[in-house]
């Protein structure tokens, strides 16, 4: 197997590991994707049945890229690697629950609620319980769902979660507990699952000894990517799977664990050897992305972490250019400096799209975006609305969800309220009518709706007359038929339909790659495209643009030049994430992630003054301190630059003109 020579010694040790659990601590840019892809290829080359390999990733695209790389190595190519169980935790859970639905007491035709639908269901129950009428303000639907999700993903009791993460909701423990119970009951009655349920049901299946043996026994090898981003439930799933399958390999970097707000915990990596006794640890430290000075700074910054796997990234790529820490007078000077450097690198031959400006929170790029627009510099900003959160996409999927699961009342409400003359009361009566007719969507034809709604209900009934006989096959044809009904409604409902229609076309194209409706729905809901066309900037003829991104959205990416802006305490780290040592440590890791996105050039800017927005016409401002993680050791590894500020005249009296009586002119205005 000459292809193993493509690996460095540490990568080869991970790829060829045999016997027992393996933890691969893969530093930034050290080739973890390559290592996982070669591991899959190696296992297949050793005679392992591809169908007995489980590859768990955090995006379907990541799984696809790994399997595609593995297929170029394996002699039989994609025909072999295509049999590997590859996908996200949620998609694999969905696949298993289709097989074991009876064991957990759910219907095989269950549908999945996205974040917005789950919030709406909570909102409905919240109103039914009269919680919105309390004398004191009750938490809103989004907060309620966030509390519920944190309890599920952390495994902590509601009381502990409220005290630690949602102290302003602490007085509502009893009401929230009752709300969550009703939420679970309603989902079970309607045969719908939210994202958290997918993992929770999988974990519950594995608590049954016989089922754990059967499910775990499907696989000889389990591989997990981005293990630092897993939560407690996902770790318990792996522990349940290992009852039969002992060959578990996880890859991650504890220094890049930055998703605590999603329930992820770095403890899964730090405690891996305890949870999986006898585990082997392999460290990948050779970085193939960044030049040595950038890695030196990143290593010194993360060395301040209170608990971590000790590793020092190194590179064969040398450079005389140190990272630059730039002190700016204020945000205006910061914006001007960053844009000037962007244009200078552009003139040196680095395209705009190979340069990125990173920030802790989305609003921190506001003034920069104004200046970019003024200078006519195209840019794309990442960290916005996801594809599935676009209303028109949710509308179209609601039709398919009703066909898949006629008990999905939220999908019914969404599509019915698109019709003229149908409000919440009428929609509720229609759902009850369909339920009484055995759940057949075609039953809406016999519903005696209000006169204003009858034409729309008749057209909708015709859609179901055409689609129900088709069954679950050929989702592309089903989307095409739905669009013939939906497009006129869509054009009346939404502004700027020309831009939005591209999303519907994309949805139809995606559907063409599926043979069954339920698989299409599962994939598009559990791993949707990342953005919507109506949020994209206007096209530019040069097809080049500068990248603006939150640091969280930048994880996993790399650029030739990176600018980390607003490196001031209170912004980085955020003053909202410094309430505990655990939060501060995650903020340190966030800075580390930002620094290690850079390949050749790294700039960190620190504005000294921040002007108060409420004194927009005055000079009210505060002075900012440098990000606390830039200690003396870190500062010794960078080039410090203080921008020269223009001299300010201290004596305003030097402008006094005795011949100009301004006060008299003010009085004369009212003569």
XYZ file of C-alpha atoms in Angstrom:
671
model
C 0.000 0.000 0.000
C 2.289 2.727 -1.304
C -0.374 5.365 -0.635
C 0.431 5.159 3.075
C 3.666 6.987 2.222
C 1.529 10.121 1.762
C 1.145 10.263 5.547
C 3.507 11.567 8.191
C 4.457 9.146 11.020
C 1.722 10.340 13.408
C -0.984 10.211 10.733
C 0.173 6.728 9.732
C 0.018 5.550 13.368
C -3.606 6.706 13.572
C -4.593 5.217 10.223
C -3.046 1.801 10.940
C -4.119 1.573 14.598
C -5.584 -1.776 15.595
C -7.380 -2.884 18.706
C -9.396 -0.727 21.053
C -10.415 2.916 21.294
C -8.249 5.638 19.759
C -8.178 9.387 20.432
C -6.501 11.500 17.756
C -5.691 14.979 19.071
C -5.488 16.857 15.770
C -4.235 20.421 15.997
C -5.444 23.083 13.575
C -4.339 22.445 9.999
C -2.725 19.080 10.747
C -4.702 17.040 8.210
C -7.442 15.422 10.278
C -9.749 15.067 7.246
C -6.994 13.320 5.337
C -6.335 11.037 8.316
C -9.983 9.999 8.595
C -10.283 9.434 4.830
C -7.160 7.272 4.793
C -8.430 5.387 7.846
C -11.607 4.446 5.968
C -9.543 3.383 2.939
C -7.169 1.374 5.126
C -9.984 -0.509 6.868
C -11.569 -1.431 3.534
C -8.192 -2.511 2.160
C -7.875 -4.830 5.175
C -11.071 -6.609 4.206
C -13.526 -4.808 6.489
C -17.031 -4.751 5.003
C -17.724 -1.059 4.162
C -21.301 -1.473 5.394
C -19.887 -2.222 8.852
C -18.055 1.121 9.083
C -19.834 4.072 10.716
C -18.438 7.553 10.007
C -19.996 10.328 12.132
C -19.359 13.959 11.185
C -20.985 17.329 11.883
C -21.975 18.057 8.301
C -23.025 15.774 5.484
C -20.569 17.596 3.235
C -17.673 16.625 5.522
C -18.698 12.965 5.372
C -19.024 13.185 1.591
C -15.577 14.733 1.199
C -13.941 12.062 3.349
C -15.641 9.201 1.531
C -14.821 10.742 -1.846
C -11.140 10.947 -0.889
C -11.233 7.394 0.388
C -12.808 6.210 -2.875
C -9.838 7.545 -4.883
C -7.551 5.337 -2.801
C -9.589 2.130 -2.665
C -9.244 0.115 -5.849
C -12.990 -0.433 -6.200
C -13.694 3.267 -5.720
C -17.007 4.855 -4.863
C -18.961 1.640 -5.380
C -17.290 0.390 -2.211
C -17.115 3.498 -0.039
C -20.733 4.290 -0.941
C -21.802 1.466 1.377
C -20.198 3.115 4.422
C -22.679 4.514 6.940
C -21.532 8.117 6.698
C -23.325 11.242 7.912
C -24.111 13.511 10.825
C -25.148 12.233 14.240
C -28.676 13.432 13.507
C -28.935 11.831 10.065
C -27.642 8.478 11.329
C -30.080 8.689 14.249
C -32.890 9.374 11.786
C -31.875 6.330 9.723
C -31.743 4.057 12.768
C -35.057 5.311 14.132
C -36.735 4.431 10.840
C -35.549 0.878 11.483
C -36.311 0.756 15.210
C -39.344 3.054 15.443
C -41.486 0.350 17.042
C -38.940 -0.142 19.830
C -39.278 3.478 20.966
C -43.015 3.701 20.372
C -43.052 6.142 17.454
C -44.599 5.815 14.018
C -42.307 4.990 11.105
C -43.737 7.939 9.161
C -42.548 10.473 11.749
C -41.426 13.890 10.552
C -38.823 16.241 11.993
C -39.454 19.735 13.338
C -36.851 22.357 12.555
C -35.921 25.028 15.103
C -38.674 27.433 14.042
C -41.393 24.772 14.065
C -40.311 23.538 17.486
C -40.503 27.099 18.828
C -43.970 27.518 17.336
C -45.193 24.336 18.993
C -43.850 25.564 22.330
C -45.635 28.863 21.680
C -48.966 27.112 21.057
C -48.708 25.108 24.278
C -47.535 28.181 26.174
C -50.742 29.981 25.180
C -52.959 26.966 25.853
C -51.565 26.849 29.389
C -52.232 30.577 29.842
C -48.598 31.286 30.633
C -48.622 34.384 28.450
C -51.174 35.964 30.808
C -49.061 35.755 33.946
C -48.597 38.925 35.965
C -44.829 38.622 35.574
C -43.354 38.202 32.107
C -42.980 34.519 31.217
C -40.004 33.466 29.048
C -40.675 33.698 25.308
C -40.871 30.619 23.078
C -37.228 30.800 21.920
C -35.954 30.988 25.484
C -38.219 28.133 26.579
C -36.916 25.899 23.807
C -33.312 26.882 24.574
C -33.815 25.844 28.219
C -35.391 22.557 27.138
C -32.583 21.836 24.675
C -29.875 22.631 27.207
C -31.431 20.184 29.690
C -31.610 17.437 27.068
C -28.111 17.911 25.674
C -26.330 18.411 28.980
C -28.226 15.741 30.904
C -28.618 18.232 33.773
C -31.748 18.777 35.824
C -33.940 21.741 34.927
C -33.274 23.443 38.266
C -29.497 23.308 37.751
C -29.752 24.574 34.157
C -31.914 27.516 35.197
C -29.616 28.534 38.032
C -26.466 28.250 35.924
C -27.461 29.377 32.427
C -30.873 31.095 32.672
C -31.014 32.727 36.123
C -33.662 35.246 34.987
C -36.030 32.280 34.411
C -35.326 30.615 37.749
C -38.691 31.592 39.227
C -40.592 29.655 36.566
C -39.219 26.162 37.219
C -42.588 24.561 37.989
C -44.335 26.114 34.978
C -41.459 25.254 32.626
C -41.400 21.657 33.803
C -45.128 21.376 33.054
C -44.679 23.110 29.686
C -41.914 20.719 28.649
C -43.998 17.701 29.632
C -46.871 18.926 27.454
C -44.397 19.635 24.647
C -43.184 16.029 24.741
C -46.754 14.674 24.857
C -47.833 16.816 21.885
C -44.867 15.647 19.807
C -45.668 12.023 20.582
C -49.349 12.483 19.724
C -48.470 14.064 16.369
C -45.592 11.693 15.575
C -43.071 14.503 15.201
C -39.540 14.739 16.571
C -37.309 17.743 17.093
C -33.537 17.668 16.573
C -32.858 16.836 20.213
C -35.274 13.892 20.090
C -33.251 12.201 17.352
C -30.235 11.881 19.620
C -32.293 11.269 22.755
C -34.193 8.342 21.223
C -30.961 6.831 19.855
C -29.390 7.059 23.309
C -32.504 5.525 24.873
C -32.428 2.607 22.434
C -28.882 1.830 23.569
C -29.967 1.646 27.209
C -31.730 -1.608 26.356
C -29.104 -4.352 26.487
C -30.504 -6.426 23.617
C -31.042 -3.428 21.363
C -27.606 -2.014 22.184
C -26.080 -5.320 21.175
C -28.060 -5.410 17.936
C -27.454 -1.777 16.925
C -23.806 -1.713 17.974
C -23.347 -5.103 16.363
C -24.076 -3.585 12.957
C -20.606 -2.020 12.957
C -17.034 -3.182 13.388
C -15.531 0.321 13.366
C -16.897 3.711 14.435
C -15.100 6.914 13.422
C -16.079 10.347 14.810
C -14.944 13.735 13.503
C -14.830 17.005 15.511
C -15.197 15.170 18.811
C -14.556 18.376 20.759
C -17.940 19.622 19.499
C -19.986 16.713 20.854
C -22.378 16.998 23.788
C -23.111 14.666 26.696
C -25.831 12.772 24.805
C -23.528 12.080 21.858
C -20.818 10.813 24.200
C -23.341 8.481 25.847
C -24.362 7.217 22.423
C -20.756 6.215 21.743
C -20.518 4.541 25.139
C -23.694 2.605 24.328
C -22.411 1.587 20.894
C -19.123 0.286 22.297
C -20.866 -2.538 24.181
C -20.418 -4.521 20.989
C -18.109 -2.349 18.874
C -14.825 -1.640 20.677
C -12.940 -0.125 17.744
C -13.908 3.521 18.165
C -11.714 6.284 16.760
C -12.466 9.921 17.589
C -10.643 12.910 16.116
C -10.733 16.420 17.535
C -8.879 19.360 19.016
C -9.681 20.406 22.559
C -8.190 23.830 21.742
C -11.005 24.400 19.235
C -13.950 23.543 21.490
C -16.030 26.734 21.066
C -19.671 25.610 20.947
C -20.654 25.416 24.606
C -23.743 27.516 23.807
C -24.963 24.557 21.714
C -24.402 22.094 24.559
C -20.967 20.904 23.435
C -18.472 20.105 26.174
C -14.689 19.870 25.972
C -14.883 17.262 28.764
C -15.732 14.594 26.193
C -12.192 14.900 24.832
C -10.396 15.559 28.088
C -12.090 12.569 29.776
C -11.932 10.179 26.806
C -9.301 7.909 28.376
C -11.441 7.628 31.510
C -14.635 6.847 29.604
C -12.843 4.427 27.273
C -10.207 2.615 29.387
C -7.142 1.448 27.501
C -7.479 4.154 24.859
C -4.484 5.035 22.708
C -3.730 8.737 22.151
C -2.054 9.995 18.970
C -1.206 13.687 18.521
C -1.045 15.365 15.122
C 1.195 18.427 15.474
C 2.645 19.095 12.015
C 0.651 21.982 10.589
C 0.275 22.216 6.801
C -1.592 25.531 6.775
C 0.202 28.349 8.574
C 3.709 29.815 8.571
C 5.819 29.295 11.684
C 5.439 32.797 13.254
C 1.629 32.475 13.266
C 1.854 29.065 14.924
C 4.310 30.373 17.524
C 1.818 33.051 18.574
C -1.107 30.584 18.620
C 0.901 28.075 20.691
C 1.809 30.703 23.274
C -1.791 31.907 23.532
C -3.316 28.462 24.064
C -0.527 27.521 26.503
C -2.338 29.714 29.026
C -5.289 27.281 29.127
C -5.900 25.796 32.549
C -6.476 22.261 31.201
C -5.620 20.858 27.786
C -3.782 18.204 25.818
C -0.249 19.553 25.557
C 0.778 19.913 21.932
C 2.837 22.391 19.951
C 2.001 22.967 16.335
C 4.966 23.278 13.982
C 5.391 23.879 10.293
C 8.020 23.563 7.595
C 6.739 26.861 6.155
C 9.048 29.609 7.367
C 8.461 33.364 7.173
C 10.153 36.547 8.349
C 6.830 38.312 8.817
C 5.522 38.218 12.379
C 1.800 38.551 13.123
C 0.921 42.203 13.659
C -0.945 43.596 16.658
C -2.185 47.008 15.586
C -3.251 49.677 18.084
C -5.827 52.000 16.488
C -7.137 55.292 17.829
C -10.768 54.213 17.333
C -13.004 52.019 15.181
C -12.832 54.453 12.260
C -9.066 54.174 12.148
C -9.378 50.410 12.510
C -11.718 50.207 9.499
C -9.421 52.371 7.389
C -6.328 50.372 8.320
C -7.923 46.997 7.615
C -9.319 48.089 4.252
C -6.008 49.642 3.214
C -4.208 46.387 4.029
C -6.836 44.383 2.144
C -6.301 46.508 -0.974
C -2.519 46.354 -0.633
C -2.553 42.552 -0.485
C -4.999 42.548 -3.390
C -2.531 44.557 -5.466
C 0.157 42.050 -4.463
C -1.889 39.288 -6.092
C -3.960 37.878 -3.210
C -7.640 37.792 -4.323
C -10.252 39.297 -2.038
C -11.829 35.879 -1.433
C -8.512 34.638 -0.002
C -8.714 37.320 2.696
C -11.059 37.251 5.696
C -12.055 39.675 8.447
C -13.133 37.883 11.627
C -15.013 39.184 14.666
C -16.605 37.874 17.870
C -20.173 39.052 17.170
C -21.946 39.935 13.942
C -22.695 43.574 14.852
C -18.974 44.354 15.241
C -18.620 44.647 11.457
C -21.339 47.308 11.076
C -19.097 50.341 10.556
C -16.681 48.308 8.453
C -19.480 47.287 6.093
C -20.448 50.924 5.594
C -16.882 51.787 4.633
C -16.592 48.773 2.311
C -19.765 49.863 0.538
C -18.461 53.424 0.239
C -15.275 52.167 -1.393
C -17.203 49.769 -3.658
C -15.444 46.670 -2.286
C -17.644 43.556 -2.661
C -17.969 41.276 0.341
C -19.899 38.259 1.594
C -20.798 37.977 5.251
C -21.221 34.614 6.921
C -23.115 33.748 10.065
C -26.624 34.751 8.928
C -29.915 33.032 8.129
C -29.800 29.344 7.297
C -31.525 27.965 4.223
C -34.259 26.228 6.213
C -35.070 29.398 8.152
C -36.275 31.138 4.986
C -40.078 31.317 5.055
C -40.618 30.326 1.413
C -38.453 27.202 1.810
C -40.366 26.205 4.943
C -43.637 26.727 3.055
C -42.773 24.296 0.301
C -41.415 21.671 2.678
C -44.655 21.874 4.690
C -46.540 20.267 1.767
C -44.126 17.329 1.746
C -44.287 16.986 5.521
C -48.085 16.726 5.418
C -47.849 14.021 2.763
C -45.267 12.172 4.844
C -47.081 12.575 8.174
C -50.701 13.864 8.035
C -50.635 14.264 11.846
C -48.003 17.021 11.607
C -50.294 19.895 12.649
C -47.585 22.569 12.391
C -47.016 21.714 8.727
C -50.784 21.790 8.154
C -51.099 25.205 9.800
C -48.249 26.590 7.708
C -49.665 25.605 4.332
C -53.333 26.252 5.183
C -52.659 29.791 6.328
C -51.206 30.523 2.894
C -54.765 30.360 1.563
C -57.087 33.343 1.398
C -59.845 33.146 3.994
C -58.073 30.613 6.244
C -57.005 31.753 9.699
C -55.908 29.810 12.794
C -59.465 28.804 13.775
C -60.375 27.477 10.339
C -57.004 25.747 10.024
C -57.577 24.009 13.359
C -60.996 22.781 12.210
C -59.502 21.471 8.947
C -56.845 19.514 10.847
C -59.542 17.960 13.054
C -61.575 17.134 9.926
C -58.611 15.358 8.311
C -57.881 13.473 11.538
C -61.506 12.317 11.633
C -61.171 11.051 8.061
C -58.308 8.730 8.956
C -55.546 11.232 8.208
C -56.033 11.312 4.443
C -55.032 14.828 3.194
C -57.536 14.494 0.333
C -60.333 14.788 2.909
C -60.053 18.584 2.820
C -62.229 18.467 -0.329
C -65.231 17.609 1.857
C -64.570 20.353 4.395
C -67.191 23.114 4.326
C -64.901 26.077 4.655
C -65.779 29.787 4.549
C -66.715 31.074 1.069
C -63.493 33.053 0.699
C -61.445 29.899 1.220
C -63.312 27.405 -0.944
C -61.440 28.061 -4.190
C -58.054 27.727 -2.497
C -59.098 24.605 -0.611
C -60.334 23.065 -3.854
C -57.006 23.746 -5.586
C -55.111 22.348 -2.603
C -57.304 19.234 -2.593
C -56.383 18.704 -6.262
C -52.698 18.813 -5.308
C -53.267 16.033 -2.793
C -55.407 14.092 -5.299
C -52.406 14.097 -7.622
C -49.703 13.414 -5.052
C -51.127 10.890 -2.573
C -51.328 8.083 -5.196
C -47.643 8.645 -6.004
C -46.615 7.407 -2.560
C -43.172 8.362 -1.272
C -41.306 7.924 -4.551
C -39.991 10.542 -6.969
C -39.740 13.609 -4.679
C -38.607 15.785 -7.603
C -41.946 15.271 -9.373
C -43.784 15.980 -6.130
C -41.936 19.283 -5.633
C -42.656 20.216 -9.249
C -46.402 19.576 -8.755
C -46.460 21.512 -5.490
C -44.757 24.471 -7.156
C -47.502 24.718 -9.781
C -49.893 25.404 -6.905
C -47.484 27.323 -4.688
C -45.722 29.706 -7.122
C -48.717 32.070 -7.593
C -49.280 32.113 -3.821
C -45.571 32.697 -3.278
C -45.500 35.684 -5.650
C -48.426 37.315 -3.838
C -47.011 36.652 -0.380
C -43.351 37.678 -0.503
C -41.417 40.755 -1.506
C -38.636 40.315 -4.049
C -39.854 36.913 -5.331
C -37.338 36.927 -8.201
C -34.436 36.520 -5.768
C -36.238 34.018 -3.553
C -37.365 31.765 -6.397
C -33.778 30.566 -6.838
C -34.120 28.786 -3.502
C -37.200 26.909 -4.746
C -35.338 25.920 -7.905
C -32.452 24.705 -5.756
C -34.873 22.684 -3.642
C -36.269 21.011 -6.742
C -32.756 20.248 -7.995
C -31.784 18.759 -4.635
C -34.914 16.575 -4.700
C -33.843 15.138 -8.067
C -31.032 13.275 -6.309
C -33.394 11.267 -4.091
C -35.554 8.235 -4.691
C -37.775 8.643 -1.631
C -39.573 11.580 -0.054
C -38.692 10.726 3.540
C -34.954 10.544 2.770
C -35.084 13.876 0.946
C -36.907 15.490 3.885
C -34.464 13.995 6.373
C -31.375 15.246 4.570
C -32.625 18.714 3.712
C -33.857 19.304 7.271
C -30.971 17.722 9.170
C -28.148 19.128 7.009
C -29.551 21.994 4.922
C -27.639 24.355 2.626
C -26.049 27.147 4.636
C -27.520 30.258 3.068
C -30.359 31.657 1.015
C -30.136 33.497 -2.255
C -32.264 36.414 -1.115
C -29.582 37.289 1.442
C -26.740 37.259 -1.057
C -25.161 40.513 -2.169
C -25.543 41.784 -5.712
C -23.391 39.869 -8.219
C -20.117 41.394 -9.322
C -18.544 40.908 -12.721
C -15.113 40.088 -11.281
C -16.633 37.281 -9.158
C -14.357 38.174 -6.275
C -15.347 39.302 -2.805
C -13.910 39.875 0.634
C -15.001 37.452 3.374
C -16.533 38.779 6.589
C -17.340 36.185 9.223
C -17.951 35.583 12.890
C -15.198 33.456 14.410
C -17.690 30.679 15.136
C -18.678 30.509 11.455
C -15.019 30.585 10.377
C -14.081 27.372 12.174
C -12.812 24.811 9.683
C -11.890 27.474 7.097
C -8.582 29.005 6.073
C -7.431 32.123 4.210
C -4.109 33.554 3.043
C -4.696 36.734 5.060
C -6.778 37.031 8.230
C -7.718 40.196 10.114
C -9.076 39.723 13.648
C -10.790 42.975 14.595
C -11.994 44.398 17.932
C -9.420 42.506 20.021
C -10.431 44.505 23.076
C -11.544 43.068 26.398
C -15.318 43.146 26.529
C -15.552 42.358 22.832
C -12.964 39.566 22.668
C -13.572 37.958 25.076
C -17.181 39.046 25.140
C -18.237 40.582 28.447
C -21.277 38.290 28.276
C -19.062 35.183 28.368
C -16.739 35.831 31.287
C -18.979 34.860 34.185
C -17.086 31.668 34.986
C -13.646 30.170 34.444
C -15.172 27.659 32.030
C -16.576 30.467 29.877
C -13.292 32.372 29.904
C -11.411 29.262 28.794
C -13.788 28.839 25.865
C -13.210 32.472 24.870
C -9.461 31.761 24.870
C -10.068 28.840 22.531
C -12.166 31.112 20.328
C -9.218 33.498 19.889
C -6.989 30.505 19.129
C -9.386 29.393 16.401
C -9.304 32.881 14.879
C -5.505 33.031 14.796
C -5.091 29.582 13.266
C -7.309 30.386 10.255
C -4.415 32.410 8.736
C -1.958 30.853 6.307
C 0.530 33.636 5.484
C -0.463 36.934 7.091
C -2.205 37.679 10.388
C -3.374 41.066 11.678
C -5.022 41.659 15.055
C -6.475 45.134 15.586
C -7.264 46.807 18.906
C -9.198 50.108 18.900
C -8.312 52.232 21.901
C -11.486 54.356 21.953
C -15.118 53.308 21.635
C -17.558 56.174 21.187
C -20.912 55.963 22.951
C -23.758 55.628 20.478
C -26.069 57.656 22.671
C -23.612 60.549 22.344
C -23.458 60.409 18.569
C -23.202 64.195 18.324
C -20.656 64.507 21.085
C -17.303 63.066 22.091
C -18.386 60.658 24.832
C -16.169 57.596 24.716
C -14.531 54.854 26.766
C -11.014 53.454 26.602
C -10.634 49.751 25.906
C -8.083 47.298 27.269
C -6.267 44.830 25.045
C -7.713 41.299 24.930
C -6.575 39.630 28.162
C -5.197 36.576 26.339
C -2.404 38.626 24.756
C -0.047 38.197 27.685
C 3.594 39.326 27.724
C 4.754 36.023 26.212
C 2.260 36.351 23.376
C 3.157 40.012 22.784
C 6.821 39.055 22.487
C 5.911 36.897 19.476
C 4.160 39.620 17.465
C 5.067 42.920 15.849
C 3.296 45.717 17.692
C 2.165 48.619 15.511
C 0.773 51.907 16.867
C -0.843 53.958 14.149
C 0.228 57.599 14.136
C -2.707 59.825 15.054
C -2.893 63.398 13.717
C -1.971 66.062 16.229
C -4.907 67.697 17.963
C -4.843 71.418 18.824
C -5.276 71.881 22.556
C -6.046 75.638 22.437
C -9.428 76.273 20.791
C -8.936 79.977 21.592
C -6.470 80.209 18.703
C -9.483 80.132 16.372
C -11.167 83.185 18.000
C -12.049 85.997 15.608
C -12.940 89.209 17.467
C -14.762 90.538 14.401
C -17.192 87.590 14.335
C -19.725 88.050 17.122
C -21.368 84.625 16.886
C -23.620 85.246 19.872
C -25.018 88.392 18.234
C -25.693 86.430 15.036
C -27.665 83.867 17.050
C -29.804 86.655 18.487
C -30.297 88.284 15.075
C -31.857 85.074 13.698
C -35.046 85.906 15.587
C -35.342 89.603 14.678
